């Protein structure tokens, strides 16, 4: 699996709500398990005016297409991203694309950082070359799903102009990898990068800011990082 490099001006993700706002909603479990009507009710309740306002300058006058993460979860097909994209699309008069889908089930919901790093999702489907896409998901944690989807689109000549997550932690809005973070990661674990590239198909420079920070903050050896990745991938 390949990823694309981060542009220095890639905007912060619009994170609309706290995770608990979704998980405590009466329709959350059904929506995650594949109930489209439950997902629509949840999205109608939680997509905020403030979130819509934040999206407008990021999209501007471009003829953008909203692309939800259509993913398989352990409990069933998660319908929340599609419902959220439909609500946003109706309010901003933007089309929603459904022809790119996640082709692997990785069950990232509720998983820890090592599992997320070890099991990057893969996507399948044709993107329109030259088209502007705005990515939509129900939650952002480390940003790996957005990174993988962005790479899939950009390899086909499409342009990803931003991302929206219904829920997440506000401190994690930055997807683009800061140069200083990359430098620190390579100082600590530069001896691991060749293995990483062989294992995943991309180097440290394709990580998100919060994937890189997770590894740095683990404060462990490169051997332990590799072993944890391998163990999480086999889990």
GROMACS .gro file of C-alpha atoms in nm:
model
  235
    1UNK     CA    1   0.000   0.000   0.000
    2UNK     CA    2   0.129   0.345  -0.093
    3UNK     CA    3   0.058   0.684   0.055
    4UNK     CA    4   0.112   1.028  -0.089
    5UNK     CA    5   0.325   1.299   0.067
    6UNK     CA    6   0.158   1.569   0.275
    7UNK     CA    7   0.138   1.920   0.134
    8UNK     CA    8   0.261   2.184   0.375
    9UNK     CA    9  -0.066   2.373   0.332
   10UNK     CA   10  -0.299   2.074   0.380
   11UNK     CA   11  -0.570   2.210   0.611
   12UNK     CA   12  -0.650   2.081   0.957
   13UNK     CA   13  -0.938   1.836   0.974
   14UNK     CA   14  -1.270   1.987   1.070
   15UNK     CA   15  -1.360   1.783   1.380
   16UNK     CA   16  -1.718   1.868   1.463
   17UNK     CA   17  -1.791   1.695   1.795
   18UNK     CA   18  -1.648   1.503   2.087
   19UNK     CA   19  -1.646   1.125   2.043
   20UNK     CA   20  -1.888   1.086   2.334
   21UNK     CA   21  -2.147   1.296   2.150
   22UNK     CA   22  -2.178   1.012   1.899
   23UNK     CA   23  -2.123   0.709   2.121
   24UNK     CA   24  -2.394   0.819   2.366
   25UNK     CA   25  -2.646   0.885   2.088
   26UNK     CA   26  -2.936   0.637   2.093
   27UNK     CA   27  -2.880   0.546   1.727
   28UNK     CA   28  -2.502   0.499   1.743
   29UNK     CA   29  -2.479   0.120   1.776
   30UNK     CA   30  -2.736   0.056   1.505
   31UNK     CA   31  -2.573   0.308   1.271
   32UNK     CA   32  -2.228   0.152   1.316
   33UNK     CA   33  -2.380  -0.190   1.247
   34UNK     CA   34  -2.537  -0.085   0.917
   35UNK     CA   35  -2.874   0.075   0.988
   36UNK     CA   36  -2.898   0.356   0.734
   37UNK     CA   37  -3.196   0.529   0.894
   38UNK     CA   38  -3.030   0.527   1.236
   39UNK     CA   39  -2.717   0.677   1.080
   40UNK     CA   40  -2.921   0.949   0.911
   41UNK     CA   41  -3.092   1.044   1.237
   42UNK     CA   42  -2.755   1.057   1.415
   43UNK     CA   43  -2.601   1.270   1.142
   44UNK     CA   44  -2.895   1.510   1.139
   45UNK     CA   45  -2.857   1.557   1.514
   46UNK     CA   46  -2.479   1.593   1.526
   47UNK     CA   47  -2.358   1.774   1.212
   48UNK     CA   48  -2.341   2.125   1.355
   49UNK     CA   49  -2.385   2.470   1.208
   50UNK     CA   50  -2.032   2.548   1.329
   51UNK     CA   51  -1.896   2.248   1.141
   52UNK     CA   52  -2.068   2.353   0.821
   53UNK     CA   53  -1.937   2.707   0.863
   54UNK     CA   54  -1.581   2.576   0.905
   55UNK     CA   55  -1.610   2.374   0.584
   56UNK     CA   56  -1.716   2.659   0.360
   57UNK     CA   57  -1.380   2.844   0.330
   58UNK     CA   58  -1.192   2.516   0.283
   59UNK     CA   59  -1.405   2.424  -0.016
   60UNK     CA   60  -1.452   2.775  -0.147
   61UNK     CA   61  -1.582   2.796  -0.503
   62UNK     CA   62  -1.434   2.464  -0.609
   63UNK     CA   63  -1.664   2.199  -0.751
   64UNK     CA   64  -1.573   1.950  -0.480
   65UNK     CA   65  -1.709   1.601  -0.426
   66UNK     CA   66  -1.768   1.466  -0.076
   67UNK     CA   67  -1.618   1.120  -0.034
   68UNK     CA   68  -1.720   0.926   0.280
   69UNK     CA   69  -1.513   0.640   0.418
   70UNK     CA   70  -1.726   0.339   0.330
   71UNK     CA   71  -1.578   0.086   0.569
   72UNK     CA   72  -1.654  -0.257   0.708
   73UNK     CA   73  -1.652  -0.271   1.088
   74UNK     CA   74  -1.647  -0.578   1.311
   75UNK     CA   75  -2.019  -0.531   1.387
   76UNK     CA   76  -2.121  -0.463   1.026
   77UNK     CA   77  -2.099  -0.193   0.761
   78UNK     CA   78  -2.065   0.148   0.925
   79UNK     CA   79  -2.330   0.380   0.777
   80UNK     CA   80  -2.235   0.695   0.967
   81UNK     CA   81  -1.980   0.846   0.723
   82UNK     CA   82  -2.220   0.817   0.429
   83UNK     CA   83  -2.506   0.971   0.626
   84UNK     CA   84  -2.282   1.255   0.745
   85UNK     CA   85  -2.165   1.321   0.388
   86UNK     CA   86  -2.527   1.328   0.268
   87UNK     CA   87  -2.623   1.582   0.536
   88UNK     CA   88  -2.322   1.801   0.453
   89UNK     CA   89  -2.391   1.764   0.082
   90UNK     CA   90  -2.753   1.872   0.121
   91UNK     CA   91  -2.651   2.180   0.318
   92UNK     CA   92  -2.363   2.285   0.092
   93UNK     CA   93  -2.517   2.162  -0.235
   94UNK     CA   94  -2.229   1.924  -0.303
   95UNK     CA   95  -2.242   1.576  -0.460
   96UNK     CA   96  -2.148   1.264  -0.264
   97UNK     CA   97  -1.937   0.992  -0.426
   98UNK     CA   98  -1.972   0.625  -0.332
   99UNK     CA   99  -1.754   0.456  -0.594
  100UNK     CA  100  -1.440   0.432  -0.374
  101UNK     CA  101  -1.468   0.182  -0.091
  102UNK     CA  102  -1.247   0.035   0.177
  103UNK     CA  103  -1.149  -0.309   0.049
  104UNK     CA  104  -1.019  -0.456   0.375
  105UNK     CA  105  -1.191  -0.500   0.709
  106UNK     CA  106  -0.950  -0.386   0.980
  107UNK     CA  107  -1.191  -0.318   1.269
  108UNK     CA  108  -1.012  -0.004   1.388
  109UNK     CA  109  -1.299   0.122   1.604
  110UNK     CA  110  -1.190   0.101   1.968
  111UNK     CA  111  -0.845  -0.033   1.882
  112UNK     CA  112  -0.519   0.101   2.026
  113UNK     CA  113  -0.251   0.296   1.843
  114UNK     CA  114  -0.035  -0.007   1.764
  115UNK     CA  115  -0.326  -0.190   1.603
  116UNK     CA  116  -0.408   0.116   1.394
  117UNK     CA  117  -0.050   0.152   1.275
  118UNK     CA  118  -0.018  -0.220   1.201
  119UNK     CA  119  -0.344  -0.247   1.006
  120UNK     CA  120  -0.374   0.041   0.758
  121UNK     CA  121  -0.690   0.017   0.550
  122UNK     CA  122  -0.680  -0.037   0.174
  123UNK     CA  123  -0.919   0.118  -0.075
  124UNK     CA  124  -1.055   0.020  -0.413
  125UNK     CA  125  -1.244   0.214  -0.676
  126UNK     CA  126  -1.189   0.469  -0.950
  127UNK     CA  127  -1.133   0.836  -0.873
  128UNK     CA  128  -1.180   1.109  -1.131
  129UNK     CA  129  -0.846   1.257  -1.234
  130UNK     CA  130  -0.836   1.631  -1.167
  131UNK     CA  131  -1.145   1.620  -0.946
  132UNK     CA  132  -1.139   1.785  -0.603
  133UNK     CA  133  -1.239   1.553  -0.319
  134UNK     CA  134  -1.325   1.637   0.043
  135UNK     CA  135  -1.300   1.335   0.272
  136UNK     CA  136  -1.563   1.251   0.535
  137UNK     CA  137  -1.547   1.002   0.823
  138UNK     CA  138  -1.729   0.947   1.150
  139UNK     CA  139  -1.418   0.988   1.366
  140UNK     CA  140  -1.049   1.080   1.344
  141UNK     CA  141  -0.794   0.930   1.581
  142UNK     CA  142  -0.443   0.911   1.431
  143UNK     CA  143  -0.562   0.998   1.080
  144UNK     CA  144  -0.437   0.680   0.914
  145UNK     CA  145  -0.765   0.609   0.735
  146UNK     CA  146  -0.768   0.955   0.580
  147UNK     CA  147  -0.401   0.915   0.483
  148UNK     CA  148  -0.465   0.585   0.307
  149UNK     CA  149  -0.771   0.717   0.125
  150UNK     CA  150  -0.587   1.034   0.023
  151UNK     CA  151  -0.305   0.826  -0.123
  152UNK     CA  152  -0.549   0.607  -0.317
  153UNK     CA  153  -0.714   0.912  -0.474
  154UNK     CA  154  -0.400   1.108  -0.551
  155UNK     CA  155  -0.232   0.812  -0.724
  156UNK     CA  156  -0.517   0.839  -0.975
  157UNK     CA  157  -0.462   1.210  -1.031
  158UNK     CA  158  -0.737   1.337  -0.804
  159UNK     CA  159  -0.686   1.627  -0.562
  160UNK     CA  160  -0.776   1.595  -0.193
  161UNK     CA  161  -0.849   1.940  -0.050
  162UNK     CA  162  -0.947   1.859   0.308
  163UNK     CA  163  -1.117   1.630   0.557
  164UNK     CA  164  -1.411   1.638   0.797
  165UNK     CA  165  -1.468   1.404   1.092
  166UNK     CA  166  -1.793   1.407   1.284
  167UNK     CA  167  -1.606   1.328   1.606
  168UNK     CA  168  -1.252   1.319   1.741
  169UNK     CA  169  -1.012   1.497   1.972
  170UNK     CA  170  -0.943   1.858   1.882
  171UNK     CA  171  -0.571   1.827   1.951
  172UNK     CA  172  -0.543   1.575   1.666
  173UNK     CA  173  -0.680   1.796   1.388
  174UNK     CA  174  -0.342   1.822   1.211
  175UNK     CA  175  -0.287   1.546   0.956
  176UNK     CA  176   0.014   1.692   0.774
  177UNK     CA  177   0.344   1.577   0.920
  178UNK     CA  178   0.550   1.855   1.076
  179UNK     CA  179   0.918   1.860   0.973
  180UNK     CA  180   1.034   1.874   1.334
  181UNK     CA  181   0.821   1.572   1.424
  182UNK     CA  182   0.965   1.376   1.131
  183UNK     CA  183   1.317   1.478   1.234
  184UNK     CA  184   1.258   1.364   1.594
  185UNK     CA  185   1.112   1.032   1.477
  186UNK     CA  186   1.411   0.966   1.256
  187UNK     CA  187   1.649   1.060   1.537
  188UNK     CA  188   1.485   0.803   1.764
  189UNK     CA  189   1.400   0.529   1.515
  190UNK     CA  190   1.583   0.600   1.191
  191UNK     CA  191   1.723   0.246   1.195
  192UNK     CA  192   1.363   0.119   1.164
  193UNK     CA  193   1.257   0.319   0.857
  194UNK     CA  194   1.391   0.078   0.595
  195UNK     CA  195   1.199  -0.209   0.759
  196UNK     CA  196   0.891   0.014   0.781
  197UNK     CA  197   0.910   0.089   0.408
  198UNK     CA  198   0.950  -0.279   0.322
  199UNK     CA  199   0.662  -0.375   0.553
  200UNK     CA  200   0.410  -0.103   0.460
  201UNK     CA  201   0.528   0.032   0.126
  202UNK     CA  202   0.598   0.385   0.250
  203UNK     CA  203   0.847   0.562   0.475
  204UNK     CA  204   0.812   0.777   0.784
  205UNK     CA  205   0.753   1.086   0.570
  206UNK     CA  206   0.409   0.951   0.474
  207UNK     CA  207   0.287   0.915   0.833
  208UNK     CA  208   0.037   1.158   0.979
  209UNK     CA  209   0.145   1.395   1.255
  210UNK     CA  210  -0.030   1.186   1.520
  211UNK     CA  211   0.090   0.850   1.395
  212UNK     CA  212   0.446   0.981   1.421
  213UNK     CA  213   0.387   1.136   1.762
  214UNK     CA  214   0.239   0.810   1.890
  215UNK     CA  215   0.560   0.625   1.809
  216UNK     CA  216   0.778   0.902   1.955
  217UNK     CA  217   0.575   0.923   2.276
  218UNK     CA  218   0.596   0.547   2.328
  219UNK     CA  219   0.956   0.612   2.440
  220UNK     CA  220   1.076   0.265   2.353
  221UNK     CA  221   1.339   0.101   2.135
  222UNK     CA  222   1.310   0.047   1.761
  223UNK     CA  223   1.310  -0.327   1.821
  224UNK     CA  224   1.012  -0.295   2.056
  225UNK     CA  225   0.826  -0.075   1.806
  226UNK     CA  226   0.880  -0.336   1.534
  227UNK     CA  227   0.773  -0.620   1.763
  228UNK     CA  228   0.457  -0.436   1.870
  229UNK     CA  229   0.367  -0.364   1.507
  230UNK     CA  230   0.418  -0.728   1.411
  231UNK     CA  231   0.218  -0.853   1.711
  232UNK     CA  232  -0.068  -0.609   1.643
  233UNK     CA  233  -0.074  -0.708   1.278
  234UNK     CA  234  -0.105  -1.075   1.371
  235UNK     CA  235  -0.381  -1.006   1.621
   0.00000   0.00000   0.00000
